[in-house]
PDB file of C-alpha atoms in Angstrom:
ATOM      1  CA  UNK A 226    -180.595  37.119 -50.264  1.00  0.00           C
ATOM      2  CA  UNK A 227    -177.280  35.139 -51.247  1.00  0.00           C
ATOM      3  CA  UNK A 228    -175.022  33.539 -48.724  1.00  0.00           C
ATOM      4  CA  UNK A 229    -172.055  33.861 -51.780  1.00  0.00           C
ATOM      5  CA  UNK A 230    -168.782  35.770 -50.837  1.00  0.00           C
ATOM      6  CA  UNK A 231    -167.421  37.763 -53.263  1.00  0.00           C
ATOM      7  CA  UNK A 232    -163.826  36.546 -54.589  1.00  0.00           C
ATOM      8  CA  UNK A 233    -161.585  38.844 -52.918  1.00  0.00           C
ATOM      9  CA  UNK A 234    -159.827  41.375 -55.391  1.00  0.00           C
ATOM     10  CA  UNK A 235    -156.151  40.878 -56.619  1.00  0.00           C
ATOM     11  CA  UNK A 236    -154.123  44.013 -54.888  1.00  0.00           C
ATOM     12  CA  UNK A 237    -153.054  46.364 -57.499  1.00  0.00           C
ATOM     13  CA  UNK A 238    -149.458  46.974 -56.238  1.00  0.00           C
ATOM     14  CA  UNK A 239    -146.813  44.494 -55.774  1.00  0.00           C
ATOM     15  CA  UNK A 240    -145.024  44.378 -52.489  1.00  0.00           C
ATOM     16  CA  UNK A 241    -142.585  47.389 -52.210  1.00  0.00           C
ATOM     17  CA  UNK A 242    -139.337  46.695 -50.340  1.00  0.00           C
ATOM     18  CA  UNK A 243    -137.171  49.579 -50.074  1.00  0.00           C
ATOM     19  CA  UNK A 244    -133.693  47.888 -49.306  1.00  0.00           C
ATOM     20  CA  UNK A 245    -132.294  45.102 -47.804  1.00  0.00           C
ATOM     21  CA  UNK A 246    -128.749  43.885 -47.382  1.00  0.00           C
ATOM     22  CA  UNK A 247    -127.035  40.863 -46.421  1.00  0.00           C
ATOM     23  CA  UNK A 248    -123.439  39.566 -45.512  1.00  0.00           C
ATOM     24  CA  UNK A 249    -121.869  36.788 -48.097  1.00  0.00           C
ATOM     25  CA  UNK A 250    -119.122  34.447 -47.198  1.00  0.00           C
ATOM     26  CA  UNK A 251    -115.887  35.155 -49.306  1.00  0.00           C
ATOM     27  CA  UNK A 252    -116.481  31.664 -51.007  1.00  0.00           C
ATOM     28  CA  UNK A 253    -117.263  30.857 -54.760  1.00  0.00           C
ATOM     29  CA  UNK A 254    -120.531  29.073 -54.102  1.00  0.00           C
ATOM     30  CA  UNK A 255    -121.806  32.280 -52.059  1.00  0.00           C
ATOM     31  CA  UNK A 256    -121.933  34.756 -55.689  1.00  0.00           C
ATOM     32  CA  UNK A 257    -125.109  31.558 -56.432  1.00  0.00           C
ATOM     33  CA  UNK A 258    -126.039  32.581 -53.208  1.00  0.00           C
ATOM     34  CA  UNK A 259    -126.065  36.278 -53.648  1.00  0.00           C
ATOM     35  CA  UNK A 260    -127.929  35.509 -56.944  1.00  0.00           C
ATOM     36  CA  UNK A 261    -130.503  34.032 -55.245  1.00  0.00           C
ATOM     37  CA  UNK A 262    -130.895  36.249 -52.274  1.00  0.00           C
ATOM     38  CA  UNK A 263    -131.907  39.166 -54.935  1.00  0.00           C
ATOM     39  CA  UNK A 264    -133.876  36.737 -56.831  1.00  0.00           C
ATOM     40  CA  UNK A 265    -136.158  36.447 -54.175  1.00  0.00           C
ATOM     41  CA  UNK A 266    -136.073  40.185 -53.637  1.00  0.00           C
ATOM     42  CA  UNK A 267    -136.716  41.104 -56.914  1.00  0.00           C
ATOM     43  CA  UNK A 268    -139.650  38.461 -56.778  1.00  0.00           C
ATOM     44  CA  UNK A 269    -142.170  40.529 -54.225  1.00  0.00           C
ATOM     45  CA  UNK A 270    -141.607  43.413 -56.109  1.00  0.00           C
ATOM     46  CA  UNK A 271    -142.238  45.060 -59.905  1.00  0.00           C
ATOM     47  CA  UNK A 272    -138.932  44.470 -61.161  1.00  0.00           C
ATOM     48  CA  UNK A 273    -139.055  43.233 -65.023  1.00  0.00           C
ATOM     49  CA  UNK A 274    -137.787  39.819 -65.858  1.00  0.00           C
ATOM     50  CA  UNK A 275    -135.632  41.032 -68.101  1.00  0.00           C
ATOM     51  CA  UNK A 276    -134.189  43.730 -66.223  1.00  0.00           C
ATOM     52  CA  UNK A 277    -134.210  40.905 -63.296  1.00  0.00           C
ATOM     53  CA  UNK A 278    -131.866  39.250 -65.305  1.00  0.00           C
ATOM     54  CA  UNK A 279    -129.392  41.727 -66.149  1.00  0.00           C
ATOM     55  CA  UNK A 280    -129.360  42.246 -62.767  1.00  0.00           C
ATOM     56  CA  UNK A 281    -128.664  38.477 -61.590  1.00  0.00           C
ATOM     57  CA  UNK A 282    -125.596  38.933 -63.909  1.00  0.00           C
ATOM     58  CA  UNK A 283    -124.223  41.997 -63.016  1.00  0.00           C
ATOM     59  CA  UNK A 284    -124.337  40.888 -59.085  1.00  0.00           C
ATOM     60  CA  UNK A 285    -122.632  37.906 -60.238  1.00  0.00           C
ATOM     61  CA  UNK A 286    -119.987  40.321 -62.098  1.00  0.00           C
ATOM     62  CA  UNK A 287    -119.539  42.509 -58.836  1.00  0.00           C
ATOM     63  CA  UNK A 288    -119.512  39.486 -56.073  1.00  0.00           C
ATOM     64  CA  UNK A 289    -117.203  37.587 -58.190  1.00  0.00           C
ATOM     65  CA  UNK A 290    -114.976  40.991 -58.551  1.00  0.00           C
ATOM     66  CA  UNK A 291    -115.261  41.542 -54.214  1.00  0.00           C
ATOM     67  CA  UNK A 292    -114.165  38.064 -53.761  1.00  0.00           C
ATOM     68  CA  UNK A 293    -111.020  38.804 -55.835  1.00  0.00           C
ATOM     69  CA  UNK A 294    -110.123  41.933 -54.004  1.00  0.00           C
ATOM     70  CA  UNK A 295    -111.393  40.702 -50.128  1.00  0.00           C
ATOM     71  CA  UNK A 296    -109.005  40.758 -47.804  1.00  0.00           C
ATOM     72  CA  UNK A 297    -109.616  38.351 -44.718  1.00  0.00           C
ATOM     73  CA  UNK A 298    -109.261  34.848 -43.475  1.00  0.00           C
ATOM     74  CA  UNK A 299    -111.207  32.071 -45.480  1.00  0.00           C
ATOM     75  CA  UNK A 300    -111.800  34.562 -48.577  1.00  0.00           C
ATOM     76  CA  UNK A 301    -113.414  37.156 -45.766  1.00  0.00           C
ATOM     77  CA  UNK A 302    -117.011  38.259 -46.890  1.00  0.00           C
ATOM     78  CA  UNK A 303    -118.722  40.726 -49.389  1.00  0.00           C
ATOM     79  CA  UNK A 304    -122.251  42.574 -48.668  1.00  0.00           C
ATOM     80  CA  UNK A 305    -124.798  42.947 -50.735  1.00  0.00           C
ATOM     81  CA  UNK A 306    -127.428  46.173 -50.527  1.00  0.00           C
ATOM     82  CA  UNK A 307    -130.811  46.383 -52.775  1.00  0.00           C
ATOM     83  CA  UNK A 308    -132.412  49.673 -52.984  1.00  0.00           C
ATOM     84  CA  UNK A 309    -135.841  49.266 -54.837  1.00  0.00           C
ATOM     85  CA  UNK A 310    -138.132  51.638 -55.897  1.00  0.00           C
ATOM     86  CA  UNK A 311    -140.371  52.488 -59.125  1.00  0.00           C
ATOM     87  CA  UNK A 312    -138.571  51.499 -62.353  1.00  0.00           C
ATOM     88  CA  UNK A 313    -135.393  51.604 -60.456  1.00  0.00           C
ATOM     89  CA  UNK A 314    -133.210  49.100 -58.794  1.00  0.00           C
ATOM     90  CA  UNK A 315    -129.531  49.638 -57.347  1.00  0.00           C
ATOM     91  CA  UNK A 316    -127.465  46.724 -56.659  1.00  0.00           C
ATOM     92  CA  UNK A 317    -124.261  47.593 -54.107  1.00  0.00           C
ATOM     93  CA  UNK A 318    -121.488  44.650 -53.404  1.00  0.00           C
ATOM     94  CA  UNK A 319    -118.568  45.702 -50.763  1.00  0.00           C
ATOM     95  CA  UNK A 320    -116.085  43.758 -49.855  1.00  0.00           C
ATOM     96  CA  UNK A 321    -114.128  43.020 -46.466  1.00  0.00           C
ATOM     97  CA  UNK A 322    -111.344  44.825 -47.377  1.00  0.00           C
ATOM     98  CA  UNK A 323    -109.092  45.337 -50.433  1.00  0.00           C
ATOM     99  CA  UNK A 324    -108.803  48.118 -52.909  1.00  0.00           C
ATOM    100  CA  UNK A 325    -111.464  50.017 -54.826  1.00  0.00           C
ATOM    101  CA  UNK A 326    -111.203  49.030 -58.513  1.00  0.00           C
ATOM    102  CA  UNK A 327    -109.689  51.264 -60.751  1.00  0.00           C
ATOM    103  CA  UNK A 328    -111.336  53.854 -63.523  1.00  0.00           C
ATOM    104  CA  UNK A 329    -111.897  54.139 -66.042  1.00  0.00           C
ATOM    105  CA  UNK A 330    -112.228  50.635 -67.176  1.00  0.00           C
ATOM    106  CA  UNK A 331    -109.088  49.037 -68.498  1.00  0.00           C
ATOM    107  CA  UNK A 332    -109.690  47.054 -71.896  1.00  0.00           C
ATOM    108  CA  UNK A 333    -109.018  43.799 -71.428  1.00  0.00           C
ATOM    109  CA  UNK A 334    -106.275  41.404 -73.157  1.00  0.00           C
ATOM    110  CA  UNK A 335    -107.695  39.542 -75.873  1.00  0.00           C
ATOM    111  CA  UNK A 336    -105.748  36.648 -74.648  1.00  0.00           C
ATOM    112  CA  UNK A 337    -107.378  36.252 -70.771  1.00  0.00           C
ATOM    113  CA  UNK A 338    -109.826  34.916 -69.564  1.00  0.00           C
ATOM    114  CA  UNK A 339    -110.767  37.844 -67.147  1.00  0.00           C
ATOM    115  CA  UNK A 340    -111.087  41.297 -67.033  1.00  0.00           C
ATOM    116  CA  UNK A 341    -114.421  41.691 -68.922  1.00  0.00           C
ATOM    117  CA  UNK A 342    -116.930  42.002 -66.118  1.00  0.00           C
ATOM    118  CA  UNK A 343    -116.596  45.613 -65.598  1.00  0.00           C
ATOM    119  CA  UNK A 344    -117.039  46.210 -69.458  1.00  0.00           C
ATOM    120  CA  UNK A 345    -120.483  43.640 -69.318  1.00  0.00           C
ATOM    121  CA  UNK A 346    -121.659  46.546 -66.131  1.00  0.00           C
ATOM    122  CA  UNK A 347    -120.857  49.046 -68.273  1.00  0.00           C
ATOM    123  CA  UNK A 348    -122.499  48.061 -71.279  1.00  0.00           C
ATOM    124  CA  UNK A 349    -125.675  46.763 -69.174  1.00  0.00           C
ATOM    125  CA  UNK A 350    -126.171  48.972 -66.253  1.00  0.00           C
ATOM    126  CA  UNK A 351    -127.739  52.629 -66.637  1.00  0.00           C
ATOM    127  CA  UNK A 352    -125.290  54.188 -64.327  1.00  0.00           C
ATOM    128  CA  UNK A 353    -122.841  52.528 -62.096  1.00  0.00           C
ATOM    129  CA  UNK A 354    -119.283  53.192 -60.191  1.00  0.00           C
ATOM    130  CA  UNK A 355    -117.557  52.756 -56.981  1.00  0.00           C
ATOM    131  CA  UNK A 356    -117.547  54.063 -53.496  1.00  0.00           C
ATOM    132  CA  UNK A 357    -115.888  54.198 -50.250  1.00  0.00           C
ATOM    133  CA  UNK A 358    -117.566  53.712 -46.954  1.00  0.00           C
ATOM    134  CA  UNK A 359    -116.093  53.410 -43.947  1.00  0.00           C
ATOM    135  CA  UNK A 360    -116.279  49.850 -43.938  1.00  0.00           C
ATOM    136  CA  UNK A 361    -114.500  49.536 -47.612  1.00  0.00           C
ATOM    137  CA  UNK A 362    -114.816  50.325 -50.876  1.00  0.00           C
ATOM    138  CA  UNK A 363    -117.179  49.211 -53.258  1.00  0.00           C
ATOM    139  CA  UNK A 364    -119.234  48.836 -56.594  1.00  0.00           C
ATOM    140  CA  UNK A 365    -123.009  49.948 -57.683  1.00  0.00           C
ATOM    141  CA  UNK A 366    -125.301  49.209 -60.741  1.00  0.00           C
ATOM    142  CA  UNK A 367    -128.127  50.975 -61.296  1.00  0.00           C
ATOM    143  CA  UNK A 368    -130.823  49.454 -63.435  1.00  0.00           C
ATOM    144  CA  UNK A 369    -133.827  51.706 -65.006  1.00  0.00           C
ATOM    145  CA  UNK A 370    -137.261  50.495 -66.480  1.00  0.00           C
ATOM    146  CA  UNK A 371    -140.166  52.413 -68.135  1.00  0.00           C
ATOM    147  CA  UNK A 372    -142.942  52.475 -65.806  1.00  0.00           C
ATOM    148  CA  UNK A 373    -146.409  52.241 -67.285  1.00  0.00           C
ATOM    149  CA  UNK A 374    -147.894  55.615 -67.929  1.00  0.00           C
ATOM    150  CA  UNK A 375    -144.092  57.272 -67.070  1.00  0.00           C
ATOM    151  CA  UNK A 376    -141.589  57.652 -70.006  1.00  0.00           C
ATOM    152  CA  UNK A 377    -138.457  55.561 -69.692  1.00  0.00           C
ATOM    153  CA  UNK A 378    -135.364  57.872 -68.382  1.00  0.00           C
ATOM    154  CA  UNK A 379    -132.740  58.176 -71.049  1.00  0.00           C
ATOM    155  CA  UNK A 380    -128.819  57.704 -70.266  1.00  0.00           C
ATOM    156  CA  UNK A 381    -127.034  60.355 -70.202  1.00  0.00           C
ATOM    157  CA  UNK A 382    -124.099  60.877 -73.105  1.00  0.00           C
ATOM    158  CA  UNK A 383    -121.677  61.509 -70.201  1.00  0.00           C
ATOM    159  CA  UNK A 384    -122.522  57.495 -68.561  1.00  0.00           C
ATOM    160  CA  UNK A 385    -122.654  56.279 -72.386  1.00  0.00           C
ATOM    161  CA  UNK A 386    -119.397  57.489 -73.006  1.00  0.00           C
ATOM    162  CA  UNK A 387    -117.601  55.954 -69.888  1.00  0.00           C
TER     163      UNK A 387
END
């Protein structure tokens, strides 16, 4: 008889979180923040690194958009909401106030140095768009992956040609 213990198996699933949100202060150094919040998310579950990434860029896109159009004392806030689940991820930022962005996407002037961020969601995200709530309006992305064993979901023409 042997007094070994068998190693205890690896699970086969990463953690699934379904959503979380959080409230941002309406300051520069809080879109790092934001950044890092879904980092950590993103981290405990299945999410690719590379679509990880796009995602880290495109909340930087739509925090740094909120805090230009938040209304409030101090800069006011912005929210962030997460929705995870299997080759999906949706990224929501609302601010405290202001107005929804316009659509369709303006193109920019060659000459400034803004006005490309919705153009970078556009060209990265697989569907995305604003939204009123009742608290204000604001922005999602949606980000798609190929599961293993599941085919990849296509874009539609209709989202490509936004």
């Amino acid at each position: 008889m042997s007094n070994a213990i068998a190693p205890a198996s690896a699970p086969s699933r990463r953690f699934r979180l379904r959503r979380c949100s959080f409230r941002f202060d309406g300051r520069q150094q809080s879109v790092k923040a934001a950044r890092d919040w879904l980092d950590v998310r993103m981290n405990v579950t299945d999410v690719p690194e590379d679509t990880a990434d796009a995602a880290r860029l495109l909340l930087s896109e739509l925090a740094t958009n909120a805090l230009a159009h938040t209304a409030g004392d101090d800069g006011g806030a912005f929210y962030v909401r997460a929705f995870f689940s299997p080759g999906r991820l949706r990224v929501e930022v609302r601010g405290a106030g202001g107005a929804a962005p316009a659509f369709p996407v303006p193109a920019p002037d060659p000459d400034s140095e803004s006005g490309r961020g919705l153009l970078l969601v556009n060209a990265l995200a697989a569907r995305w768009g604003g939204f009123e709530s009742g608290r204000g309006p604001g922005m999602y992305v949606e980000l798609l992956w190929a599961q293993p064993g599941r085919k990849a979901t296509p874009r539609l023409s209709s989202e490509i040609a936004r």
